[in-house]
């Protein structure tokens, strides 16, 4: 049975169902227990499963991740929450040097079924330390898997897959999508990690994006259809491992591609995607792989500045028109 | 100074209000000069005002205006005014303390007689940065005050869920510094402790920890936040009874050092200042988009600009 | 067990030798079972052996052989053996403690009666991860032992330069756990303290901190390291006088519970085991390059492989 | 007067000369004082300048960076050391959310003349937590500048420039180059930040690399000259801001380019360079921008595995021959 749920409710339902199915699953994080989390993503879970399984922790991001790593390596299936994505920096050693590397350093003897959840993205005037999109930092680290759903359906399916995954995963919730409504099946299901989603078929140009940006891209694509511009829109959904094959296949058809993300352009994931596309579809490209991303600055507080900072539908439309206009090879 | 802080309650938007804790910032900053430095937290307005920040530039910043202390780029969580030694609110819990340690190091290095003070909450003492800062300051014997505002909650979670101790001062001995508990609702008590700690620091005897027992009257941020309940009404009421400003006023009046009408004047002036600052802020222009890439570096490198142009 | 640890001194290459501190790992691990867990440090051989690790697989790992505990991928700084609850040496100072907290959480969660123990040095108590781990363990009342091996130095820097306290146990009260100082050169004293702390943890009464005053006989890593001097000869000599193994032997002999020849046998056996392990390690094959990408994930995703092929 | 110095001595001399010239310059880090640093990069400085200016710190990377940020914002010119680059993860919040963003968050009122020095790179069997090349993480962060010298001359000049720079800089010392000898002028000088160095002029293919890898590339280039393959070798020296112009100019001449680095390939700086090249020289490229980098795994301990892991001269030569062989447009 499919009903309409919000992005937050879809997340919450995935956790609830997995906790009900497996006693080894528990949650820990700041304010997630009695309060349900500052974004209410964990709402009601402590009431249902008790303080044993839904744990309010001190403000100690390093120990929160360490708690997850240690519990995972000794047989549990932890879900630990880092309130804002910016705060992964505080726990970066435990994520990058411990969670990601333990299995390898131990010659494979360890298994780390750990899920880290966090809220990313801008658009709330939350300024430089509460608005970042840092997925590129995590995708560069062998041993981690990174997902970033753009809608309630993918949220539930990806979160379920993360919890069941036997390697450390990071679930990035976009703060601006928390209230987004969409159809979500009641029964539990997985959206497999590493499989992109072609949101719209098109022949003229491919746009790759994730999180809030891919929804912007889809809206622009539907609008441009009236002008006879046929845009293919791809949401990788999982950023690491990245489903390059689906993207490359699309580019071989459209011969033009744009990657859009909220993160800073320099060193963003768009760079890796562009590099891989030109490596694997060089002879098919009629134009350079385009990138739309944030400029090289911290996220500003003032709404006027933040609007100028974040990529917009207008930026996407302009870039699509420009790349279409470029004479091909 | 304490009186001034009452204005916090009038700020618009999503803010971490300081109301209820005014006696702490006021009592501590009253013994600091403009050349002494403080680092603040996400709850920074009170610290800014107590350290000598002006309403106009503060209000403008909170509204994201170009005339604000940070030209609208920082907002509430990053409000700062280096001119009066306010090294910034901070959106990362615990992150201010190591920076205050750096300021203290510079003061000792220059032998300029200045001290720095790090303000932080009870919950912040559970994070690693606080621990490293406290230990380093003691190891290097730096002139610094660690001011813990223990309001018994970190966001929506009570202290007893996040630590097995009741008093934050119990941590002082682990670093080798003295620690005292003061009534954070009593501006005089806070001030006396701060005077002693600052004098000690200026004498070259190193850091001190002051734990001020206090309470925040409003929500973690904003007035109502999500409206969810996590504190007992009578607990809030009990603390509101002890409002640091009104109790201080009564005390001065009873001591005959001031009259009710003196305070009426102060409040009137205050309300006028605040009203003026809101006017100033509202009349101020927003920053223009061409300011987006200013202030990332002292001089924006040409090749960064190039790579940036989408 | 203590005797066994003497082998550390015979390991080849660049290693953080445990020699001198054997009584600590031996005394603590003697009260732990294979289902209890420990986390170790960069100085992990002693902990591994004391927890029941075998010479062969250890020596092979130190030589980077495929037959080593980590198939040659971890080496000295990441040596581990989950089968006996050794959750790994760690190259990052302080990083082991939060992981031990996680193991303790799992033990309490499963109510399996097991405890975990985190080993760390004096210098490591200055890093944030230690602080967060200690506080969280106390806040959640977890069954864990915090074992500080205070050898008075962090690398080449004496303790008094990096902290204003002399005894690490002074930090215990700040978390709300008991702390005791024991003679880290006396395996019996260490053992008695560990037995009590473990019993306390198993009774559900939460964490304890044990500070073992000890000393490392060799350099920070290797025997000579850079050969630069940072410790006084007579200081080293004074501590070597108190060698935890030889003093323990003498004690047993004086108590008539053992004879010199008993120990001669132990040492002979030990030397034989070590010689055998070196033979085993040397005879073992190196890992083959095709193993490079194995063990990054439980199953290497196809698209990662693709993107990886240069 | 120019003499031969090692990479370490060149670093040491730059610090010594700047400390002598400016009392606001001081150094702080673990074991750098009495001991001179585990790599002896700070050898003799405490003896010369005293404990006031060369400070041994506790093992507290967050507080070490914070000490630098706070001292910089109050008027000093700190040099703080993070022993191994892997340990920047422990202090990542102070680097990424504080040092890099303070100026911007404060509307420009703060100035942060902070230099962070650290040892990066593999090749010492130091395993997964002491061998990483994490420059891509730092180059993605607006507000930071990142340098990584490949020889003693650049080391002294870049370190001098970093110390005099009024923005936070990160000086990456390559652990395998510490003993490298080369000519270094006695008098102090700056190698300007953001200016690449064309180590070898060539016409057939451009190779871009830094740190130890660019030296490998240069050796290969000189060897291939005998086979009539003329390779241009470029060392950006500064990784952020990156001197894209010099690279693009070269590519417009050679029409073929390879980027080589020790860091993991996915999300490495090579991706950004490849993305920028195809954006700015698309019509000049006769082949996809090639990348040579480490595979997607932590750094292994066993020498045999680490050798297989790190890019080698053989890899560079093979890639050059392959890209030359590819038929152009
Ligand atoms: C590293 C980090 N973790 C979590 C948060 C979210 N957060 C903001 S304020 C706060 C509570 C802080 O509690 P306390 O230190 O007691 O200060 P108070 O809000 O009570 O004044 C938390 C958890 C943050 N900003 N930074
Ligand atoms: C985060 C981090 N900082 C610095 C180092 C380098 N380092 C390795 S061991 C060590 C000293 C540790 O001292 P202590 O905890 O007393 O242990 P000991 O070596 O004395 O046994 C240091 C600084 C590291 N490995 N990790
Ligand atoms: Mg609080
Ligand atoms: Mg030590």
PDB file of C-alpha atoms in Angstrom, chain C residues 176-267:
ATOM      1  CA  UNK C 176      32.250  10.843  37.628  1.00  0.00           C
ATOM      2  CA  UNK C 177      34.232   7.624  37.747  1.00  0.00           C
ATOM      3  CA  UNK C 178      36.629   6.229  40.365  1.00  0.00           C
ATOM      4  CA  UNK C 179      40.324   6.435  39.631  1.00  0.00           C
ATOM      5  CA  UNK C 180      43.247   4.631  41.201  1.00  0.00           C
ATOM      6  CA  UNK C 181      47.007   4.862  40.825  1.00  0.00           C
ATOM      7  CA  UNK C 182      48.945   1.610  40.738  1.00  0.00           C
ATOM      8  CA  UNK C 183      52.604   0.703  40.392  1.00  0.00           C
ATOM      9  CA  UNK C 184      52.777  -0.189  36.723  1.00  0.00           C
ATOM     10  CA  UNK C 185      55.977  -2.127  37.301  1.00  0.00           C
ATOM     11  CA  UNK C 186      54.162  -4.497  39.667  1.00  0.00           C
ATOM     12  CA  UNK C 187      51.997  -6.957  37.739  1.00  0.00           C
ATOM     13  CA  UNK C 188      50.218  -8.081  40.907  1.00  0.00           C
ATOM     14  CA  UNK C 189      49.222  -4.541  41.880  1.00  0.00           C
ATOM     15  CA  UNK C 190      47.954  -3.861  38.368  1.00  0.00           C
ATOM     16  CA  UNK C 191      46.048  -7.126  38.363  1.00  0.00           C
ATOM     17  CA  UNK C 192      44.341  -6.460  41.682  1.00  0.00           C
ATOM     18  CA  UNK C 193      43.144  -3.044  40.526  1.00  0.00           C
ATOM     19  CA  UNK C 194      41.915  -4.491  37.230  1.00  0.00           C
ATOM     20  CA  UNK C 195      40.051  -7.319  38.939  1.00  0.00           C
ATOM     21  CA  UNK C 196      38.184  -4.807  41.075  1.00  0.00           C
ATOM     22  CA  UNK C 197      37.410  -2.464  38.185  1.00  0.00           C
ATOM     23  CA  UNK C 198      36.240  -5.330  35.974  1.00  0.00           C
ATOM     24  CA  UNK C 199      34.020  -6.709  38.728  1.00  0.00           C
ATOM     25  CA  UNK C 200      32.548  -3.253  39.220  1.00  0.00           C
ATOM     26  CA  UNK C 201      31.867  -2.934  35.508  1.00  0.00           C
ATOM     27  CA  UNK C 202      30.276  -6.389  35.337  1.00  0.00           C
ATOM     28  CA  UNK C 203      28.048  -5.426  38.263  1.00  0.00           C
ATOM     29  CA  UNK C 204      26.720  -2.596  36.130  1.00  0.00           C
ATOM     30  CA  UNK C 205      28.352   0.133  38.180  1.00  0.00           C
ATOM     31  CA  UNK C 206      30.097   1.722  35.241  1.00  0.00           C
ATOM     32  CA  UNK C 207      33.599   2.787  34.174  1.00  0.00           C
ATOM     33  CA  UNK C 208      36.814   3.048  36.172  1.00  0.00           C
ATOM     34  CA  UNK C 209      40.148   4.695  35.460  1.00  0.00           C
ATOM     35  CA  UNK C 210      43.376   2.955  36.405  1.00  0.00           C
ATOM     36  CA  UNK C 211      46.616   4.884  36.099  1.00  0.00           C
ATOM     37  CA  UNK C 212      49.646   2.625  35.981  1.00  0.00           C
ATOM     38  CA  UNK C 213      52.921   4.441  36.602  1.00  0.00           C
ATOM     39  CA  UNK C 214      55.369   2.822  34.241  1.00  0.00           C
ATOM     40  CA  UNK C 215      58.214   3.510  31.842  1.00  0.00           C
ATOM     41  CA  UNK C 216      59.327   2.511  28.379  1.00  0.00           C
ATOM     42  CA  UNK C 217      62.840   1.112  28.337  1.00  0.00           C
ATOM     43  CA  UNK C 218      63.569   1.722  24.674  1.00  0.00           C
ATOM     44  CA  UNK C 219      62.928   4.662  22.430  1.00  0.00           C
ATOM     45  CA  UNK C 220      59.578   6.048  21.262  1.00  0.00           C
ATOM     46  CA  UNK C 221      59.915   3.757  18.311  1.00  0.00           C
ATOM     47  CA  UNK C 222      62.619   1.280  17.572  1.00  0.00           C
ATOM     48  CA  UNK C 223      65.555   0.750  19.870  1.00  0.00           C
ATOM     49  CA  UNK C 224      67.533   3.852  19.028  1.00  0.00           C
ATOM     50  CA  UNK C 225      65.153   5.971  16.957  1.00  0.00           C
ATOM     51  CA  UNK C 226      67.106   9.070  15.823  1.00  0.00           C
ATOM     52  CA  UNK C 227      69.539   8.538  18.675  1.00  0.00           C
ATOM     53  CA  UNK C 228      68.742  11.980  20.021  1.00  0.00           C
ATOM     54  CA  UNK C 229      68.742  12.392  23.777  1.00  0.00           C
ATOM     55  CA  UNK C 230      65.663  13.493  25.714  1.00  0.00           C
ATOM     56  CA  UNK C 231      65.779  11.361  28.873  1.00  0.00           C
ATOM     57  CA  UNK C 232      68.498  11.326  31.533  1.00  0.00           C
ATOM     58  CA  UNK C 233      70.591   8.149  31.637  1.00  0.00           C
ATOM     59  CA  UNK C 234      70.149   7.737  35.371  1.00  0.00           C
ATOM     60  CA  UNK C 235      66.381   8.125  34.977  1.00  0.00           C
ATOM     61  CA  UNK C 236      66.344   5.266  32.484  1.00  0.00           C
ATOM     62  CA  UNK C 237      68.702   3.243  34.659  1.00  0.00           C
ATOM     63  CA  UNK C 238      66.574   3.819  37.759  1.00  0.00           C
ATOM     64  CA  UNK C 239      63.494   2.467  35.989  1.00  0.00           C
ATOM     65  CA  UNK C 240      65.350  -0.440  34.402  1.00  0.00           C
ATOM     66  CA  UNK C 241      66.274  -1.439  37.928  1.00  0.00           C
ATOM     67  CA  UNK C 242      62.570  -2.036  38.422  1.00  0.00           C
ATOM     68  CA  UNK C 243      62.093  -4.261  35.364  1.00  0.00           C
ATOM     69  CA  UNK C 244      58.565  -5.652  35.862  1.00  0.00           C
ATOM     70  CA  UNK C 245      59.537  -9.125  34.708  1.00  0.00           C
ATOM     71  CA  UNK C 246      62.755  -9.658  36.630  1.00  0.00           C
ATOM     72  CA  UNK C 247      61.402  -8.123  39.829  1.00  0.00           C
ATOM     73  CA  UNK C 248      58.353 -10.364  39.518  1.00  0.00           C
ATOM     74  CA  UNK C 249      60.576 -13.407  39.063  1.00  0.00           C
ATOM     75  CA  UNK C 250      62.649 -12.522  42.119  1.00  0.00           C
ATOM     76  CA  UNK C 251      59.490 -12.041  44.122  1.00  0.00           C
ATOM     77  CA  UNK C 252      58.152 -15.477  43.228  1.00  0.00           C
ATOM     78  CA  UNK C 253      61.526 -17.029  43.918  1.00  0.00           C
ATOM     79  CA  UNK C 254      61.837 -15.333  47.300  1.00  0.00           C
ATOM     80  CA  UNK C 255      58.290 -16.464  48.057  1.00  0.00           C
ATOM     81  CA  UNK C 256      59.441 -19.960  47.161  1.00  0.00           C
ATOM     82  CA  UNK C 257      56.576 -20.246  44.668  1.00  0.00           C
ATOM     83  CA  UNK C 258      59.050 -20.717  41.860  1.00  0.00           C
ATOM     84  CA  UNK C 259      62.723 -21.397  41.317  1.00  0.00           C
ATOM     85  CA  UNK C 260      65.239 -19.747  39.066  1.00  0.00           C
ATOM     86  CA  UNK C 261      65.295 -22.858  36.955  1.00  0.00           C
ATOM     87  CA  UNK C 262      61.526 -22.667  36.464  1.00  0.00           C
ATOM     88  CA  UNK C 263      62.064 -19.307  34.854  1.00  0.00           C
ATOM     89  CA  UNK C 264      65.030 -20.530  32.906  1.00  0.00           C
ATOM     90  CA  UNK C 265      62.598 -23.033  31.416  1.00  0.00           C
ATOM     91  CA  UNK C 266      60.012 -20.321  30.689  1.00  0.00           C
ATOM     92  CA  UNK C 267      62.619 -18.174  28.993  1.00  0.00           C
TER      93      UNK C 267
END
